Amino acid sequence: MTNGKKRILAVDDEEDILEILAFNLTGEGYEVDTCISAEEALRKNLSGYDLFLLDVMMGPISGFRLAEKIRKELALTTPVIFLTARDSENDRITGFNLGADDYLAKPFSIRELSARVKAILRRSSPEQVTIETVAGDFTVDTADKLIFSEGKPIELTRKEYEILALFICNAGKIFSRNDILSKVWGDEVIVTDRTVDVTIARIRKKMGEKGNMIKNKSGYGYYFGD
Amino acid sequence: MTNGKKRILAVDDEEDILEILAFNLTGEGYEVDTCISAEEALRKNLSGYDLFLLDVMMGPISGFRLAEKIRKELALTTPVIFLTARDSENDRITGFNLGADDYLAKPFSIRELSARVKAILRRSSPEQVTIETVAGDFTVDTADKLIFSEGKPIELTRKEYEILALFICNAGKIFSRNDILSKVWGDEVIVTDRTVDVTIARIRKKMGEKGNMIKNKSGYGYYFGD
DNA sequence: TTGGTTTGTAACATATTTGTAACAATTTTG
DNA sequence: CAAAATTGTTACAAATATGTTACAAACCAA
């Protein structure tokens, strides 16, 4: 997990379905890989995923058998959602015995898909309430997205908060503009690297006197601290 | 407007049983929801119920395990009655450790059922009159599902009540639209996240001058208080 | 059923945040 | 010490996010 995004592997023998899944879930902020068969999936490193979406009916190895292999041979507890047109009692029972966390009957609506995915992922990773404190009387509250200076919150927008939190939690470490761009903006978004400068100027202003805690090392980047 | 009816959630993998439960308890003046599996129940917002009726033997997640999740993961103290054909000493112990408030062995008579339910709800009611008070003269009465501002009740619908109660009981904590959706609507309901905005607008309006106690932090979500 | 209430959606109006470009100030380098 | 490169600052434009309204759909009690 490079950027905090949840990784999903979708396995289905229909190219169309894979495209729909990938397109929509990527849009929801997930990182989506796809496989056209169970065999292809088994050649991958499956331990890096947070969720599997498996078609039940495909090729020689069904979604059920793939799930079984994942659970038993690879000993993974990663949640699984089965995609299926079938809805008989028999199928459900087979699926649940294999530890299916949910079912999605085709055809499914995009909303239903993303709701189920969201629900499963949330359940498997409870929210964390971290409170980190750093020198210079700065406190970062990652739950409420607040940064305090001497006990008083600084009014920051989202990007501003993300940058300052990054700095404070890594005080002293120098971040190049590209580091900041990829960590705060993500890798898909393309903005001028001067945007970073402007955003930092805005943070400094909101920090008042303490604004000079954000330093610049010419030619390298920005960092926080003395 | 929220009515004062007690809400019961019945979970059993037999459709027939669910119908019997729903029909009879509704007739007794309760509001009854049903789920055909523990998985389905877990996708709901479970904090809004006053009693759970759980079948012990079902699917991959038994009633015992469901109760465990309710107690531990969701941190709810809502009373639980187990429905079971089994009656061994072993089962009883497991159930009571999980905080079972009663047992009902299948087949059970309707009279027995409603007597047990009434007894449990009466017993748990007094303690359920949780009254939490927060700054700004707001009081939440979780038993009657009422919220008072300066002693006077605000006329809220169910969703409105749930959101405002969530906010007041967690004053200062920021909730994203997704947080609110999954806590108030549950994970099985699929609605646009803008629905949250509209509902909050409605709450604010009903709160009158105090409406601005519900704040928004752009890009993050809503919270109550300063 | 019926009519009233609640809830969900879409469309539009505002407000806030973010991105860019231009230019000023500073630092680095030869 | 200049010239070049880098960084700081400002004002404005574009993109996002939120507030609000009206109406449709779902729900519920009689």
Short mmCIF file of C-alpha atoms (C1' of nucleotides) in Angstrom, two decimals:
data_model
loop_
_atom_site.label_atom_id
_atom_site.label_comp_id
_atom_site.label_asym_id
_atom_site.label_seq_id
_atom_site.Cartn_x
_atom_site.Cartn_y
_atom_site.Cartn_z
CA MET A 1 0.00 0.00 0.00
CA THR A 2 1.92 2.97 -1.28
CA ASN A 3 -0.46 5.83 -0.86
CA GLY A 4 -3.00 4.61 1.66
CA LYS A 5 -5.36 3.48 -1.06
CA LYS A 6 -7.13 0.16 -0.66
CA ARG A 7 -6.22 -2.41 -3.28
CA ILE A 8 -8.86 -4.53 -4.94
CA LEU A 9 -8.40 -7.49 -7.24
CA ALA A 10 -11.30 -8.27 -9.56
CA VAL A 11 -11.43 -11.62 -11.32
CA ASP A 12 -14.00 -12.26 -14.01
CA ASP A 13 -13.93 -13.92 -17.41
CA GLU A 14 -15.90 -11.12 -19.01
CA GLU A 15 -13.75 -8.25 -20.14
CA ASP A 16 -16.72 -5.87 -19.98
CA ILE A 17 -17.43 -6.59 -16.36
CA LEU A 18 -13.80 -6.06 -15.45
CA GLU A 19 -13.81 -2.71 -17.18
CA ILE A 20 -16.95 -1.62 -15.39
CA LEU A 21 -15.54 -2.70 -12.05
CA ALA A 22 -12.17 -1.09 -12.63
CA PHE A 23 -13.57 2.15 -13.95
CA ASN A 24 -16.04 2.68 -11.14
CA LEU A 25 -13.95 1.54 -8.23
CA THR A 26 -10.97 3.53 -9.42
CA GLY A 27 -13.27 6.51 -9.50
CA GLU A 28 -14.14 5.80 -5.88
CA GLY A 29 -10.48 6.05 -4.95
CA TYR A 30 -9.49 2.42 -4.89
CA GLU A 31 -6.57 0.87 -6.68
CA VAL A 32 -7.98 -1.85 -8.89
CA ASP A 33 -6.22 -4.74 -10.62
CA THR A 34 -8.04 -7.15 -12.88
CA CYS A 35 -7.60 -10.75 -14.03
CA ILE A 36 -9.48 -12.49 -16.81
CA SER A 37 -9.16 -15.91 -15.17
CA ALA A 38 -8.52 -17.60 -11.86
CA GLU A 39 -5.29 -19.01 -13.28
CA GLU A 40 -4.00 -15.53 -14.00
CA ALA A 41 -4.95 -14.44 -10.52
CA LEU A 42 -3.09 -17.34 -8.96
CA ARG A 43 0.09 -16.26 -10.71
CA LYS A 44 -0.03 -12.93 -8.92
CA ASN A 45 1.08 -12.09 -5.44
CA LEU A 46 -2.30 -12.14 -3.77
CA SER A 47 -1.18 -11.10 -0.34
CA GLY A 48 -1.07 -7.43 -1.24
CA TYR A 49 -4.79 -6.97 -1.71
CA ASP A 50 -7.43 -5.72 0.68
CA LEU A 51 -10.41 -7.24 -1.10
CA PHE A 52 -11.18 -9.78 -3.82
CA LEU A 53 -14.13 -9.55 -6.18
CA LEU A 54 -14.59 -13.01 -7.66
CA ASP A 55 -16.95 -14.12 -10.36
CA VAL A 56 -18.46 -17.44 -9.42
CA MET A 57 -18.88 -18.88 -12.87
CA MET A 58 -15.75 -18.83 -14.93
CA GLY A 59 -13.28 -21.01 -16.75
CA PRO A 60 -12.01 -24.26 -15.32
CA ILE A 61 -11.43 -22.80 -11.87
CA SER A 62 -14.58 -21.23 -10.45
CA GLY A 63 -14.66 -18.27 -8.09
CA PHE A 64 -15.54 -20.65 -5.29
CA ARG A 65 -12.48 -22.78 -5.91
CA LEU A 66 -10.31 -19.71 -6.25
CA ALA A 67 -11.58 -18.44 -2.91
CA GLU A 68 -10.90 -21.83 -1.40
CA LYS A 69 -7.32 -21.74 -2.62
CA ILE A 70 -6.87 -18.21 -1.34
CA ARG A 71 -8.20 -19.17 2.07
CA LYS A 72 -6.62 -22.56 2.49
CA GLU A 73 -3.48 -22.75 0.41
CA LEU A 74 -2.44 -19.16 0.76
CA ALA A 75 -3.90 -18.81 4.24
CA LEU A 76 -5.23 -15.34 3.56
CA THR A 77 -8.16 -13.85 5.41
CA THR A 78 -8.67 -11.06 2.92
CA PRO A 79 -12.40 -10.41 2.46
CA VAL A 80 -14.10 -11.80 -0.62
CA ILE A 81 -17.20 -10.65 -2.46
CA PHE A 82 -18.64 -13.09 -4.97
CA LEU A 83 -20.22 -11.85 -8.16
CA THR A 84 -22.88 -14.22 -9.29
CA ALA A 85 -25.94 -14.58 -11.41
CA ARG A 86 -26.92 -17.68 -9.51
CA ASP A 87 -28.81 -17.20 -6.33
CA SER A 88 -29.75 -20.69 -5.20
CA GLU A 89 -29.48 -21.64 -1.59
CA ASN A 90 -26.80 -24.13 -2.50
CA ASP A 91 -24.51 -21.50 -3.91
CA ARG A 92 -24.93 -19.22 -0.97
CA ILE A 93 -24.01 -21.95 1.45
CA THR A 94 -20.93 -22.95 -0.53
CA GLY A 95 -19.85 -19.35 -0.61
CA PHE A 96 -20.34 -18.70 3.05
CA ASN A 97 -18.43 -21.80 4.01
CA LEU A 98 -15.51 -20.42 2.08
CA GLY A 99 -15.71 -17.24 4.04
CA ALA A 100 -17.45 -15.05 1.52
CA ASP A 101 -18.13 -11.74 3.10
CA ASP A 102 -20.83 -10.81 0.70
CA TYR A 103 -22.62 -11.59 -2.51
CA LEU A 104 -23.45 -9.39 -5.40
CA ALA A 105 -25.91 -10.79 -7.91
CA LYS A 106 -25.46 -9.82 -11.54
CA PRO A 107 -26.62 -7.58 -12.90
CA PHE A 108 -25.67 -5.26 -10.09
CA SER A 109 -25.92 -1.50 -9.85
CA ILE A 110 -22.78 0.53 -9.51
CA ARG A 111 -24.07 2.11 -6.36
CA GLU A 112 -24.75 -1.23 -4.80
CA LEU A 113 -21.28 -2.38 -5.75
CA SER A 114 -19.51 0.56 -4.20
CA ALA A 115 -21.68 0.45 -1.10
CA ARG A 116 -20.86 -3.21 -0.51
CA VAL A 117 -17.18 -2.67 -1.13
CA LYS A 118 -17.10 0.29 1.17
CA ALA A 119 -18.91 -1.63 3.89
CA ILE A 120 -16.62 -4.62 3.74
CA LEU A 121 -13.46 -2.58 3.72
CA ARG A 122 -14.60 -0.43 6.57
CA ARG A 123 -15.44 -3.46 8.66
CA SER A 124 -12.07 -5.06 8.01
CA SER A 125 -10.08 -2.01 8.99
CA PRO A 126 -11.47 -0.07 11.90
CA GLU A 127 -10.82 3.62 11.89
CA GLN A 128 -7.84 4.75 13.87
CA VAL A 129 -7.75 7.68 16.20
CA THR A 130 -4.20 8.81 16.17
CA ILE A 131 -2.96 11.81 17.99
CA GLU A 132 0.62 12.68 17.35
CA THR A 133 2.47 15.44 19.05
CA VAL A 134 5.67 17.10 18.04
CA ALA A 135 8.17 19.68 19.22
CA GLY A 136 7.45 23.35 18.95
CA ASP A 137 4.07 22.98 20.62
CA PHE A 138 2.50 21.54 17.52
CA THR A 139 -0.08 18.78 17.77
CA VAL A 140 -1.62 16.84 14.92
CA ASP A 141 -5.04 15.28 15.41
CA THR A 142 -5.46 12.91 12.49
CA ALA A 143 -9.00 11.95 13.46
CA ASP A 144 -10.47 15.41 13.27
CA LYS A 145 -7.89 16.73 10.83
CA LEU A 146 -6.78 19.45 13.14
CA ILE A 147 -3.39 20.93 13.87
CA PHE A 148 -2.87 22.85 17.08
CA SER A 149 -0.23 25.40 17.81
CA GLU A 150 0.11 26.05 21.54
CA GLY A 151 -3.28 24.45 22.07
CA LYS A 152 -5.10 26.54 19.51
CA PRO A 153 -6.24 25.07 16.23
CA ILE A 154 -4.95 26.51 12.99
CA GLU A 155 -7.67 26.92 10.38
CA LEU A 156 -6.42 24.86 7.49
CA THR A 157 -7.99 23.64 4.30
CA ARG A 158 -7.57 20.07 3.19
CA LYS A 159 -4.39 20.38 1.14
CA GLU A 160 -2.91 22.74 3.68
CA TYR A 161 -3.63 20.31 6.50
CA GLU A 162 -2.18 17.38 4.62
CA ILE A 163 1.05 19.17 3.91
CA LEU A 164 1.53 20.55 7.39
CA ALA A 165 0.66 17.21 8.98
CA LEU A 166 3.21 15.55 6.72
CA PHE A 167 5.83 18.07 7.77
CA ILE A 168 5.15 17.95 11.48
CA CYS A 169 4.98 14.16 11.60
CA ASN A 170 8.32 14.06 9.81
CA ALA A 171 9.97 17.05 11.39
CA GLY A 172 13.39 17.74 10.00
CA LYS A 173 12.94 15.61 6.91
CA ILE A 174 13.24 17.44 3.62
CA PHE A 175 10.48 16.95 1.06
CA SER A 176 11.01 17.87 -2.56
CA ARG A 177 8.09 19.39 -4.42
CA ASN A 178 7.62 16.06 -6.14
CA ASP A 179 7.53 14.21 -2.83
CA ILE A 180 4.84 16.56 -1.64
CA LEU A 181 2.89 16.36 -4.85
CA SER A 182 2.76 12.59 -4.86
CA LYS A 183 1.96 12.28 -1.17
CA VAL A 184 -0.63 15.00 -0.93
CA TRP A 185 -2.06 15.27 -4.42
CA GLY A 186 -1.54 11.66 -5.46
CA ASP A 187 0.07 10.34 -8.56
CA GLU A 188 -2.76 10.84 -11.02
CA VAL A 189 -3.39 14.50 -10.42
CA ILE A 190 -1.19 16.75 -12.46
CA VAL A 191 -0.50 20.22 -11.18
CA THR A 192 2.40 22.61 -11.49
CA ASP A 193 4.99 22.13 -8.80
CA ARG A 194 4.77 25.82 -8.05
CA THR A 195 1.34 25.03 -6.64
CA VAL A 196 3.19 23.57 -3.69
CA ASP A 197 4.96 26.86 -3.09
CA VAL A 198 1.73 28.79 -3.13
CA THR A 199 0.06 26.35 -0.76
CA ILE A 200 2.98 26.53 1.62
CA ALA A 201 2.85 30.30 1.54
CA ARG A 202 -0.78 30.05 2.56
CA ILE A 203 0.05 27.71 5.43
CA ARG A 204 2.82 29.98 6.66
CA LYS A 205 0.49 32.93 6.67
CA LYS A 206 -2.11 31.05 8.71
CA MET A 207 0.58 29.98 11.17
CA GLY A 208 1.37 33.61 11.92
CA GLU A 209 4.65 34.09 13.75
CA LYS A 210 5.24 30.36 13.69
CA GLY A 211 5.19 30.42 9.90
CA ASN A 212 8.93 30.35 9.78
CA MET A 213 8.90 26.85 11.27
CA ILE A 214 8.44 25.70 7.69
CA LYS A 215 11.88 26.08 6.17
CA ASN A 216 13.11 25.85 2.64
CA LYS A 217 16.41 24.47 1.51
CA SER A 218 17.07 26.03 -1.84
CA GLY A 219 17.27 23.47 -4.59
CA TYR A 220 15.98 20.65 -2.38
CA GLY A 221 12.60 21.39 -0.93
CA TYR A 222 10.77 22.15 2.28
CA TYR A 223 10.98 20.83 5.81
CA PHE A 224 9.66 21.52 9.28
CA GLY A 225 11.61 22.46 12.38
CA ASP A 226 14.76 24.13 13.54
CA MET B 1 -41.75 12.48 14.13
CA THR B 2 -40.20 9.59 15.97
CA ASN B 3 -42.80 7.51 17.69
CA GLY B 4 -42.07 6.05 21.08
CA LYS B 5 -42.24 2.50 19.79
CA LYS B 6 -39.56 0.05 20.77
CA ARG B 7 -37.61 -1.29 17.85
CA ILE B 8 -36.76 -4.96 17.59
CA LEU B 9 -34.45 -6.65 15.13
CA ALA B 10 -35.05 -10.34 14.50
CA VAL B 11 -32.36 -12.40 12.76
CA ASP B 12 -33.08 -15.94 11.66
CA ASP B 13 -32.32 -17.94 8.55
CA GLU B 14 -35.85 -19.30 8.37
CA GLU B 15 -38.22 -17.02 6.58
CA ASP B 16 -41.19 -18.58 8.37
CA ILE B 17 -39.87 -17.83 11.80
CA LEU B 18 -39.18 -14.24 10.82
CA GLU B 19 -42.72 -13.84 9.62
CA ILE B 20 -44.15 -15.25 12.80
CA LEU B 21 -41.97 -12.99 14.91
CA ALA B 22 -42.68 -9.91 12.85
CA PHE B 23 -46.40 -10.48 12.68
CA ASN B 24 -46.88 -11.10 16.36
CA LEU B 25 -44.55 -8.50 17.76
CA THR B 26 -45.86 -5.85 15.40
CA GLY B 27 -49.29 -6.73 16.71
CA GLU B 28 -47.98 -6.08 20.21
CA GLY B 29 -47.04 -2.55 19.21
CA TYR B 30 -43.37 -3.00 18.50
CA GLU B 31 -41.56 -1.95 15.38
CA VAL B 32 -39.95 -5.06 13.94
CA ASP B 33 -37.22 -5.40 11.33
CA THR B 34 -35.99 -8.74 10.09
CA CYS B 35 -32.82 -10.15 8.59
CA ILE B 36 -32.33 -13.53 6.99
CA SER B 37 -28.65 -13.71 7.94
CA ALA B 38 -26.12 -12.28 10.34
CA GLU B 39 -24.32 -10.73 7.40
CA GLU B 40 -27.41 -8.83 6.42
CA ALA B 41 -27.85 -7.66 10.01
CA LEU B 42 -24.29 -6.41 10.14
CA ARG B 43 -24.92 -4.19 7.17
CA LYS B 44 -27.65 -2.37 9.05
CA ASN B 45 -27.40 0.42 11.52
CA LEU B 46 -27.70 -1.63 14.68
CA SER B 47 -27.54 1.21 17.13
CA GLY B 48 -31.15 2.13 16.62
CA TYR B 49 -32.67 -1.02 18.12
CA ASP B 50 -33.93 -1.72 21.60
CA LEU B 51 -33.74 -5.51 21.43
CA PHE B 52 -32.22 -8.24 19.29
CA LEU B 53 -33.78 -11.64 18.73
CA LEU B 54 -31.05 -13.88 17.37
CA ASP B 55 -31.28 -17.39 16.12
CA VAL B 56 -28.33 -19.38 17.42
CA MET B 57 -27.92 -21.75 14.52
CA MET B 58 -27.60 -20.07 11.23
CA GLY B 59 -25.25 -19.62 8.27
CA PRO B 60 -21.56 -19.09 8.75
CA ILE B 61 -22.05 -16.48 11.46
CA SER B 62 -24.03 -17.92 14.32
CA GLY B 63 -26.25 -15.91 16.61
CA PHE B 64 -23.56 -16.21 19.26
CA ARG B 65 -20.95 -14.71 17.02
CA LEU B 66 -23.31 -12.00 15.90
CA ALA B 67 -24.03 -11.09 19.51
CA GLU B 68 -20.32 -11.02 20.17
CA LYS B 69 -19.80 -8.59 17.33
CA ILE B 70 -22.66 -6.42 18.53
CA ARG B 71 -21.26 -6.30 22.04
CA LYS B 72 -17.58 -5.96 21.28
CA GLU B 73 -17.12 -4.38 17.90
CA LEU B 74 -20.13 -2.13 17.98
CA ALA B 75 -19.97 -1.61 21.73
CA LEU B 76 -23.73 -1.85 22.14
CA THR B 77 -25.41 -2.96 25.34
CA THR B 78 -28.76 -3.56 23.70
CA PRO B 79 -30.43 -6.64 25.21
CA VAL B 80 -30.34 -9.91 23.30
CA ILE B 81 -32.67 -12.89 23.36
CA PHE B 82 -31.39 -16.05 21.72
CA LEU B 83 -33.72 -18.34 19.84
CA THR B 84 -32.50 -21.87 19.95
CA ALA B 85 -33.49 -25.46 19.62
CA ARG B 86 -30.43 -26.48 21.53
CA ASP B 87 -30.65 -26.41 25.26
CA SER B 88 -27.47 -27.93 26.54
CA GLU B 89 -25.67 -26.48 29.52
CA ASN B 90 -22.77 -25.59 27.26
CA ASP B 91 -24.81 -23.36 25.02
CA ARG B 92 -26.36 -21.53 27.89
CA ILE B 93 -22.99 -20.68 29.29
CA THR B 94 -21.70 -19.42 25.97
CA GLY B 95 -24.75 -17.28 25.55
CA PHE B 96 -24.66 -15.76 28.98
CA ASN B 97 -21.02 -14.90 28.64
CA LEU B 98 -21.94 -12.86 25.65
CA GLY B 99 -24.54 -11.03 27.63
CA ALA B 100 -27.63 -12.90 26.58
CA ASP B 101 -30.56 -11.57 28.49
CA ASP B 102 -32.74 -14.54 27.84
CA TYR B 103 -33.27 -17.74 25.93
CA LEU B 104 -36.23 -18.93 24.00
CA ALA B 105 -36.24 -22.56 22.92
CA LYS B 106 -37.85 -23.44 19.63
CA PRO B 107 -40.60 -24.23 19.21
CA PHE B 108 -41.89 -21.42 21.39
CA SER B 109 -45.39 -20.21 21.98
CA ILE B 110 -46.39 -16.73 20.96
CA ARG B 111 -47.45 -15.94 24.48
CA GLU B 112 -44.10 -16.96 25.83
CA LEU B 113 -42.36 -14.87 23.22
CA SER B 114 -44.24 -11.68 23.92
CA ALA B 115 -43.99 -12.17 27.66
CA ARG B 116 -40.21 -12.50 27.48
CA VAL B 117 -39.88 -9.55 25.16
CA LYS B 118 -42.05 -7.36 27.32
CA ALA B 119 -40.15 -8.38 30.42
CA ILE B 120 -36.76 -7.66 28.92
CA LEU B 121 -37.79 -4.32 27.51
CA ARG B 122 -39.38 -3.26 30.77
CA ARG B 123 -36.31 -4.32 32.68
CA SER B 124 -33.91 -2.55 30.35
CA SER B 125 -35.99 0.56 29.85
CA PRO B 126 -35.16 2.38 33.06
CA GLU B 127 -31.44 1.99 32.47
CA GLN B 128 -31.97 2.89 28.85
CA VAL B 129 -33.13 6.31 29.84
CA THR B 130 -29.74 7.57 29.04
CA ILE B 131 -29.75 11.29 29.21
CA GLU B 132 -26.73 12.90 27.84
CA THR B 133 -26.29 16.59 28.04
CA VAL B 134 -23.91 18.71 26.13
CA ALA B 135 -22.88 22.32 25.88
CA GLY B 136 -25.30 24.72 24.30
CA ASP B 137 -28.21 23.42 26.37
CA PHE B 138 -28.76 20.34 24.25
CA THR B 139 -30.06 17.16 25.80
CA VAL B 140 -30.39 13.78 24.14
CA ASP B 141 -32.91 11.32 25.51
CA THR B 142 -32.00 8.06 23.85
CA ALA B 143 -34.92 6.19 25.39
CA ASP B 144 -37.65 8.36 23.93
CA LYS B 145 -35.58 9.43 20.94
CA LEU B 146 -35.96 13.07 21.79
CA ILE B 147 -33.58 15.96 21.66
CA PHE B 148 -34.18 19.04 23.74
CA SER B 149 -32.85 22.50 23.20
CA GLU B 150 -33.16 24.64 26.30
CA GLY B 151 -35.65 22.18 27.69
CA LYS B 152 -37.92 22.18 24.67
CA PRO B 153 -38.04 19.19 22.37
CA ILE B 154 -37.10 19.62 18.74
CA GLU B 155 -39.52 17.92 16.38
CA LEU B 156 -37.27 15.55 14.48
CA THR B 157 -37.90 12.65 12.18
CA ARG B 158 -36.01 9.41 12.68
CA LYS B 159 -33.07 10.12 10.39
CA GLU B 160 -32.84 13.65 11.65
CA TYR B 161 -32.83 12.44 15.23
CA GLU B 162 -30.16 9.85 14.58
CA ILE B 163 -27.84 12.34 12.97
CA LEU B 164 -28.26 15.04 15.57
CA ALA B 165 -27.91 12.53 18.41
CA LEU B 166 -24.73 11.22 16.82
CA PHE B 167 -23.39 14.74 16.57
CA ILE B 168 -24.32 15.86 20.07
CA CYS B 169 -23.04 12.67 21.70
CA ASN B 170 -19.75 13.13 19.87
CA ALA B 171 -19.50 16.87 19.99
CA GLY B 172 -16.45 18.17 18.18
CA LYS B 173 -15.79 14.99 16.29
CA ILE B 174 -15.90 15.31 12.54
CA PHE B 175 -18.05 12.89 10.57
CA SER B 176 -17.58 12.51 6.84
CA ARG B 177 -20.65 11.97 4.73
CA ASN B 178 -19.66 8.33 4.51
CA ASP B 179 -19.36 8.02 8.27
CA ILE B 180 -22.83 9.43 8.63
CA LEU B 181 -24.26 7.26 5.90
CA SER B 182 -22.96 4.06 7.38
CA LYS B 183 -23.88 4.95 10.95
CA VAL B 184 -27.34 6.34 10.34
CA TRP B 185 -28.49 4.69 7.15
CA GLY B 186 -26.52 1.48 7.58
CA ASP B 187 -24.44 -0.11 4.90
CA GLU B 188 -27.21 -1.85 3.05
CA VAL B 189 -29.08 1.28 2.11
CA ILE B 190 -27.74 3.03 -0.91
CA VAL B 191 -28.29 6.74 -1.15
CA THR B 192 -26.41 9.67 -2.58
CA ASP B 193 -24.09 11.34 -0.12
CA ARG B 194 -25.78 14.64 -0.88
CA THR B 195 -28.77 13.23 0.96
CA VAL B 196 -26.78 13.86 4.10
CA ASP B 197 -26.48 17.54 3.22
CA VAL B 198 -30.18 17.89 2.67
CA THR B 199 -31.01 16.12 5.90
CA ILE B 200 -28.62 18.32 7.80
CA ALA B 201 -30.17 21.38 6.24
CA ARG B 202 -33.52 20.16 7.55
CA ILE B 203 -32.14 19.64 11.03
CA ARG B 204 -30.57 23.07 11.03
CA LYS B 205 -33.83 24.65 10.05
CA LYS B 206 -35.70 22.89 12.85
CA MET B 207 -33.03 23.99 15.31
CA GLY B 208 -33.75 27.61 14.49
CA GLU B 209 -31.08 30.00 15.72
CA LYS B 210 -29.12 27.11 17.12
CA GLY B 211 -28.83 25.62 13.65
CA ASN B 212 -25.34 26.97 13.32
CA MET B 213 -24.17 24.63 16.07
CA ILE B 214 -23.83 22.08 13.28
CA LYS B 215 -20.67 23.10 11.52
CA ASN B 216 -19.12 22.00 8.30
CA LYS B 217 -15.44 21.60 7.61
CA SER B 218 -15.01 21.85 3.89
CA GLY B 219 -13.62 18.72 2.36
CA TYR B 220 -14.04 16.69 5.54
CA GLY B 221 -17.58 16.66 6.81
CA TYR B 222 -19.84 17.88 9.58
CA TYR B 223 -19.50 18.21 13.33
CA PHE B 224 -21.30 19.67 16.31
CA GLY B 225 -20.13 22.48 18.52
CA ASP B 226 -17.23 24.86 18.49
"C1'" DT C 1 -57.00 1.96 -0.78
"C1'" DT C 2 -56.17 7.25 0.88
"C1'" DG C 3 -53.80 11.28 2.34
"C1'" DG C 4 -50.19 12.97 5.15
"C1'" DT C 5 -45.41 12.43 6.42
"C1'" DT C 6 -40.77 11.31 5.64
"C1'" DT C 7 -36.97 10.57 2.68
"C1'" DG C 8 -34.27 10.84 -1.69
"C1'" DT C 9 -32.84 13.29 -5.84
"C1'" DA C 10 -31.72 16.71 -9.04
"C1'" DA C 11 -30.97 21.34 -10.19
"C1'" DC C 12 -29.39 25.55 -9.21
"C1'" DA C 13 -27.15 29.20 -6.10
"C1'" DT C 14 -23.19 30.35 -3.09
"C1'" DA C 15 -19.14 29.79 -0.87
"C1'" DT C 16 -14.71 27.88 -0.37
"C1'" DT C 17 -10.68 25.85 -1.98
"C1'" DT C 18 -7.23 25.13 -5.30
"C1'" DG C 19 -4.40 26.18 -9.48
"C1'" DT C 20 -1.96 29.36 -12.50
"C1'" DA C 21 0.60 33.04 -14.11
"C1'" DA C 22 3.11 37.09 -13.50
"C1'" DC C 23 6.27 39.49 -11.09
"C1'" DA C 24 9.22 40.52 -6.82
"C1'" DA C 25 12.65 38.94 -3.71
"C1'" DT C 26 16.12 35.90 -2.51
"C1'" DT C 27 19.74 32.57 -3.02
"C1'" DT C 28 23.17 30.18 -5.75
"C1'" DT C 29 26.76 30.09 -8.97
"C1'" DG C 30 30.36 31.42 -12.09
"C1'" DC D 1 29.41 41.28 -8.53
"C1'" DA D 2 26.16 40.07 -11.92
"C1'" DA D 3 23.38 36.42 -14.23
"C1'" DA D 4 20.78 32.49 -13.51
"C1'" DA D 5 18.12 29.77 -10.79
"C1'" DT D 6 15.11 29.33 -7.06
"C1'" DT D 7 11.68 30.84 -3.95
"C1'" DG D 8 8.02 34.22 -2.15
"C1'" DT D 9 3.89 36.81 -3.07
"C1'" DT D 10 -0.17 38.47 -5.19
"C1'" DA D 11 -4.31 38.57 -7.78
"C1'" DC D 12 -7.38 36.26 -10.36
"C1'" DA D 13 -9.49 32.11 -12.67
"C1'" DA D 14 -11.03 27.42 -12.37
"C1'" DA D 15 -12.55 23.69 -9.89
"C1'" DT D 16 -14.81 21.76 -5.74
"C1'" DA D 17 -17.70 21.72 -2.03
"C1'" DT D 18 -21.71 23.17 0.33
"C1'" DG D 19 -26.41 25.32 0.89
"C1'" DT D 20 -31.06 25.50 -0.70
"C1'" DT D 21 -35.19 24.61 -3.06
"C1'" DA D 22 -38.73 22.10 -5.30
"C1'" DC D 23 -40.47 18.00 -6.46
"C1'" DA D 24 -40.81 12.83 -6.76
"C1'" DA D 25 -40.75 8.44 -4.47
"C1'" DA D 26 -41.35 5.66 -0.55
"C1'" DC D 27 -43.50 4.96 3.67
"C1'" DC D 28 -47.08 4.63 7.09
"C1'" DA D 29 -51.20 5.17 9.72
"C1'" DA D 30 -55.88 5.14 9.35
#
